Short mmCIF file of C-alpha atoms in Angstrom, two decimals:
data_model
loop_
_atom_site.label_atom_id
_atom_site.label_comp_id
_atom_site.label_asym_id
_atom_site.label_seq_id
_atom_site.Cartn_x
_atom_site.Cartn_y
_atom_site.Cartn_z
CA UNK A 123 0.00 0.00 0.00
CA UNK A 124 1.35 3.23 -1.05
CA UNK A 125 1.76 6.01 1.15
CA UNK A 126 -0.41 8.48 -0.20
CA UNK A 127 -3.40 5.38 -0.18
CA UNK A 128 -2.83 5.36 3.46
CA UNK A 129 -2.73 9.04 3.86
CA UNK A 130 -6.08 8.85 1.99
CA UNK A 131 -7.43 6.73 3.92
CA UNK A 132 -6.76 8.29 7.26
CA UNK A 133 -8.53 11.20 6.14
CA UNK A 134 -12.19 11.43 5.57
CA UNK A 135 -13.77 11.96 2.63
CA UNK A 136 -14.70 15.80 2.87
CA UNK A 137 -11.56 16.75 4.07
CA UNK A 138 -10.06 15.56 1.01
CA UNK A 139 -12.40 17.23 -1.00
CA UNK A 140 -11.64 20.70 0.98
CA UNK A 141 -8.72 20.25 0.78
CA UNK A 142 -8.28 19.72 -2.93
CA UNK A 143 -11.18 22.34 -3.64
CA UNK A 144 -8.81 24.88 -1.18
CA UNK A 145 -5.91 24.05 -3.60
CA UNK A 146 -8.25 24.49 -6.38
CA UNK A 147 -9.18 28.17 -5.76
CA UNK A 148 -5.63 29.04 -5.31
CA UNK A 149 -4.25 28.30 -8.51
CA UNK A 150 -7.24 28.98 -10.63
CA UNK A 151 -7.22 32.51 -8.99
CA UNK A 152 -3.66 33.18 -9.79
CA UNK A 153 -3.63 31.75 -13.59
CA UNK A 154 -7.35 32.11 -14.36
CA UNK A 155 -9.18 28.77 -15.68
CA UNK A 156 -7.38 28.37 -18.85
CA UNK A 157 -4.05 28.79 -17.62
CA UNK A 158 -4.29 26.80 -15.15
CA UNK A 159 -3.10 23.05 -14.79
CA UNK A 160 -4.17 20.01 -12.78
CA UNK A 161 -0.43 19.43 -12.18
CA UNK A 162 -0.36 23.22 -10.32
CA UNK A 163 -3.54 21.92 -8.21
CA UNK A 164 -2.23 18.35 -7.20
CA UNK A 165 1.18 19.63 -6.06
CA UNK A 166 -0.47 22.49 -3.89
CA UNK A 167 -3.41 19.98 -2.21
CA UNK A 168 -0.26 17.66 -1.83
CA UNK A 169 -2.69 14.63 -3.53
CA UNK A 170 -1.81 12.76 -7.20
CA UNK A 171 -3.97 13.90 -10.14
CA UNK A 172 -5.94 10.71 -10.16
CA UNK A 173 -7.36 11.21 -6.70
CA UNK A 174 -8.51 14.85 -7.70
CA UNK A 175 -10.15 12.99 -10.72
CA UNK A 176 -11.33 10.27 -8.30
CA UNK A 177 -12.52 12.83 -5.87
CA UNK A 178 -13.93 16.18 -7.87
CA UNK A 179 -13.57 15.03 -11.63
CA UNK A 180 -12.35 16.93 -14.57
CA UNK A 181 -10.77 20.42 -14.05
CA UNK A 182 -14.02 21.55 -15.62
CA UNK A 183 -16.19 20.12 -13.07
CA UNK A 184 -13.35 21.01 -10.33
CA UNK A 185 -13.88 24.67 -11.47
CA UNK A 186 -17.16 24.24 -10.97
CA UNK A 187 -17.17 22.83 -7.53
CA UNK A 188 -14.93 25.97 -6.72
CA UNK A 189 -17.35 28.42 -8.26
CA UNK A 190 -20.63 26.81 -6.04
CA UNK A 191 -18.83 26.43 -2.66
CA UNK A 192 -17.43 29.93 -2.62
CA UNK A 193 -20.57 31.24 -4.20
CA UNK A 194 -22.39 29.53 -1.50
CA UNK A 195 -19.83 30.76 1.11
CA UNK A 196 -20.49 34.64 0.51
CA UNK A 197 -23.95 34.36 0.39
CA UNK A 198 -24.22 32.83 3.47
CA UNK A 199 -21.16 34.97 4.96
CA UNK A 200 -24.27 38.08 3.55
CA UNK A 201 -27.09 36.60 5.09
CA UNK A 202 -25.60 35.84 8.73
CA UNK A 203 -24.74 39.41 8.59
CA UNK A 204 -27.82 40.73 7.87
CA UNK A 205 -29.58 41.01 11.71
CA UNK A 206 -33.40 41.18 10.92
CA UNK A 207 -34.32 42.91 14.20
CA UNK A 208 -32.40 46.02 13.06
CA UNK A 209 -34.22 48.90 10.58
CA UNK A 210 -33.55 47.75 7.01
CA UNK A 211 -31.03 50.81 6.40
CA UNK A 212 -28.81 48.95 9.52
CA UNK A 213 -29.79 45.61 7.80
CA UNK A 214 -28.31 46.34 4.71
CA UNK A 215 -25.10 48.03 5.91
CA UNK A 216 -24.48 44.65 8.26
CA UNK A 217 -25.19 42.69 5.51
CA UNK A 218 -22.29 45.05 2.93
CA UNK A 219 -19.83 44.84 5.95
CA UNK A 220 -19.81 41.26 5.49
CA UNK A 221 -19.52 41.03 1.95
CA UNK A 222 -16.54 43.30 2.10
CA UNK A 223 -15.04 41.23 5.10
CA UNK A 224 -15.34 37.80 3.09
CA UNK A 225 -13.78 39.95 0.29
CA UNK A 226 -10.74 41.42 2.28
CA UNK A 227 -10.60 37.55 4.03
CA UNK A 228 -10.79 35.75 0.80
CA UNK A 229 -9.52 37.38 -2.04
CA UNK A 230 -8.99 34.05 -3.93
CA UNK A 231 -12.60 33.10 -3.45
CA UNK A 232 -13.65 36.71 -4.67
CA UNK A 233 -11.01 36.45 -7.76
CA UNK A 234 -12.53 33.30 -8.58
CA UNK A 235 -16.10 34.49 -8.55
CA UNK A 236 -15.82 38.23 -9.97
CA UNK A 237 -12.81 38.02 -12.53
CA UNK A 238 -12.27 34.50 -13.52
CA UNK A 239 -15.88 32.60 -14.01
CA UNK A 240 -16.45 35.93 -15.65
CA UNK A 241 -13.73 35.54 -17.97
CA UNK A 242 -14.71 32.00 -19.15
CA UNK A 243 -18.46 32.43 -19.28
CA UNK A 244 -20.75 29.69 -20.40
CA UNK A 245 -21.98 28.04 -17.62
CA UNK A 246 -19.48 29.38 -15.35
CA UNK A 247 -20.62 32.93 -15.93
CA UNK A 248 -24.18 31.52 -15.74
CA UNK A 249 -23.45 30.03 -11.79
CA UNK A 250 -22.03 34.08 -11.31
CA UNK A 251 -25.23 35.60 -12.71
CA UNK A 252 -27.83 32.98 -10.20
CA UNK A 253 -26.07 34.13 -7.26
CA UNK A 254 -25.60 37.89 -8.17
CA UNK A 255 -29.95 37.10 -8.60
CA UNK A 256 -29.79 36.01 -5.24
CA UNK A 257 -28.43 38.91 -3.80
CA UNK A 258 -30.50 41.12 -5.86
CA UNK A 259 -33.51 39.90 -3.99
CA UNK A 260 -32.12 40.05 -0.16
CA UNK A 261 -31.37 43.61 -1.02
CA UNK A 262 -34.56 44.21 -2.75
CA UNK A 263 -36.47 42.84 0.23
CA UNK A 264 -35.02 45.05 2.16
CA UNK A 265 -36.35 48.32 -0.12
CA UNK A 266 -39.45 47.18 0.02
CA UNK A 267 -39.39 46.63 3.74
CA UNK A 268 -38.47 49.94 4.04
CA UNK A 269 -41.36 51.33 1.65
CA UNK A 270 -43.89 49.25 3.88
CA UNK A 271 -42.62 51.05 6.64
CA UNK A 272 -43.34 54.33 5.00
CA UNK A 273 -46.92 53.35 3.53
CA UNK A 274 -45.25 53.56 0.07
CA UNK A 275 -44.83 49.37 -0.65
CA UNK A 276 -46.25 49.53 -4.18
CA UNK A 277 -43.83 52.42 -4.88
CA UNK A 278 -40.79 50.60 -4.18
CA UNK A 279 -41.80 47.41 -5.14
CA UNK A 280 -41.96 48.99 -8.79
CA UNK A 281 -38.35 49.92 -8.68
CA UNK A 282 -36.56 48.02 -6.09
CA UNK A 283 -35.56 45.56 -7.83
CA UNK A 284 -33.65 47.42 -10.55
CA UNK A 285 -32.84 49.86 -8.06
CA UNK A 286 -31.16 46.76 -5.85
CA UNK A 287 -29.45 45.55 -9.00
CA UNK A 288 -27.62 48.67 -9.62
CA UNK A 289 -26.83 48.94 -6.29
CA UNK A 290 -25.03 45.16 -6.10
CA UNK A 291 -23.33 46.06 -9.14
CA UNK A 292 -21.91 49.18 -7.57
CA UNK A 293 -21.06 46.65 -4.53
CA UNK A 294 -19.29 44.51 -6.58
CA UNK A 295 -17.48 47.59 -8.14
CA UNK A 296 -16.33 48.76 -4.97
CA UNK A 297 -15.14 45.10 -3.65
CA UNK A 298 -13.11 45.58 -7.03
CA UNK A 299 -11.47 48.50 -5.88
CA UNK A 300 -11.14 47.26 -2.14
CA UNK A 301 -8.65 44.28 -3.32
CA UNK A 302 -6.08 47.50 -4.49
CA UNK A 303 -6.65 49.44 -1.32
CA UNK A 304 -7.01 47.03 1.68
CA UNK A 305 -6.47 49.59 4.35
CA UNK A 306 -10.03 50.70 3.93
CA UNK A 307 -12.03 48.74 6.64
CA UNK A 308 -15.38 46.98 5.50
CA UNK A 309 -17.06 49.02 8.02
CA UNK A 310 -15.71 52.71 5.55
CA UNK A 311 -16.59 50.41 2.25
CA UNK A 312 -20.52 49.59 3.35
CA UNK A 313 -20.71 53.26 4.81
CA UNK A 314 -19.90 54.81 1.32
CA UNK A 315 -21.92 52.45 -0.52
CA UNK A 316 -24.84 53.63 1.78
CA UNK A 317 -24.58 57.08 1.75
CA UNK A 318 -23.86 56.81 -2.46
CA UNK A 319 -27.23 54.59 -2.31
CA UNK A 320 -28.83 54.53 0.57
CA UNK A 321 -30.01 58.14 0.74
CA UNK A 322 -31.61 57.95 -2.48
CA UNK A 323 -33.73 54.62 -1.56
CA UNK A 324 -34.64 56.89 0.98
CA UNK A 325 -35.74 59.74 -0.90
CA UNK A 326 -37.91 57.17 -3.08
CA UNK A 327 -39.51 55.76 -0.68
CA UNK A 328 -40.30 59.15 0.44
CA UNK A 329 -41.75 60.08 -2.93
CA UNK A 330 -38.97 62.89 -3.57
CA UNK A 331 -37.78 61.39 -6.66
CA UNK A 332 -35.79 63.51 -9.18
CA UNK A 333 -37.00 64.82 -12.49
CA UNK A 334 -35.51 65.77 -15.61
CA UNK A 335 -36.58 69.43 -16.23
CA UNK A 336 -36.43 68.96 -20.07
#
C-alpha cells in the first residue's frame, strides 16, 4: 500500500475534498481557468492527479465545484450578517460589511467568482449571474421593507428591484477596488456604498424622486 493510499485513507472523505477544492481556488485565482493546470492543483493539495479525478472530476467540473462552494460561502457569509431585528437601512449596511469582510478575508474566493468565471463564461458565468440574482432579492427585500414602513410598498416594489441591482453592481465595483486598497475597513466600504445609495432609496420611498426638467 502506497503512502499516499494510506494518507487517503486516514482522512475522511470531505476533508479531502476541501482540501483539494482549497488548492483548487488558489491556482485557478492566480492563472485564471485556462491557464491553469491540474499538475499546479495536485502539487499544492499535496494529492496525485488521479485522486482529484477520483474525488472532484475533470478540471471543468473542479472549477465548478470551486465556483458553487465559494458562491455559496459569501452568500451565506451576507445573510448571517444581515440582523433582521435592526431597521432595514442597519440591515443592509451589516449585511455590505460582510460582503466586504469575506472579500478582504478571501480574495482568492472573490477572484474566482468576480474576474475568472467571468472571464470563461458559459456556464461558469451563468453560476455568477444565479447568485448575483440572489443577492439582488435580499437587497430588494429590504427596499421594500423599508417602503412598507413608509406606507409607500407599491412604490418601491416597482423599482426596487432594478434599483437593488444597480446597487449590487456598484457593490461589486467597490469590492473591485477594495482588493487595491485594503487599508479601507469593511465598516468605511458599506458606509460609502450607503450614503452613495442609501439616501436615495430613501428619498424614493419618500416620494422625492428627481425629475428631468427637459
Amino acid at each position: 500500500m502506497t503512502e499516499e493510499v494510506q494518507r487517503a485513507r486516514r482522512l475522511p472523505r470531505a476533508v479531502r475534498e476541501r482540501q483539494i477544492l482549497d488548492a483548487a481556488v488558489q491556482v485557478f485565482s492566480r492563472y485564471g481557468y485556462h491557464t491553469a493546470s491540474m499538475d499546479e492543483i495536485s502539487e499544492v493539495a499535496g494529492v496525485s492527479k488521479p485522486m482529484i479525478y477520483t474525488y472532484l472530476g475533470s478540471k471543468e467540473d473542479l472549477f465548478a465545484k470551486c465556483i458553487r462552494r465559494e458562491a455559496t460561502r459569501l452568500l451565506e457569509a451576507i445573510q448571517d450578517g444581515v440582523k433582521p431585528e435592526l431597521p432595514p437601512d442597519m440591515q443592509l449596511w451589516h449585511g455590505l460589511r460582510s460582503f466586504y469582510r469575506f472579500v478582504a478575508d478571501f480574495r482568492e474566493s472573490w477572484t474566482v467568482l468576480h474576474r475568472q468565471a467571468l472571464t470563461v463564461g458559459g456556464e461558469f458565468a451563468a453560476e455568477i449571474t444565479a447568485m448575483r440574482a440572489r443577492a439582488i432579492e435580499l437587497v430588494a427585500a429590504l427596499v421594500v421593507n423599508a417602503g412598507a414602513r413608509k406606507g409607500l410598498a407599491e412604490q418601491a416594489e416597482f423599482s426596487g428591484e432594478g434599483l437593488s441591482a444597480a446597487l449590487v453592481g456598484a457593490a461589486e465595483s467597490l469590492a473591485d477596488w477594495a482588493l487595491d486598497h485594503p487599508d479601507v475597513s469593511d465598516g468605511v466600504l458599506a458606509s460609502w456604498l450607503m450614503n452613495l445609495v442609501w439616501l436615495g432609496f430613501n428619498d424614493l420611498v419618500e416620494g422625492d424622486v428627481w425629475k428631468p426638467t427637459e
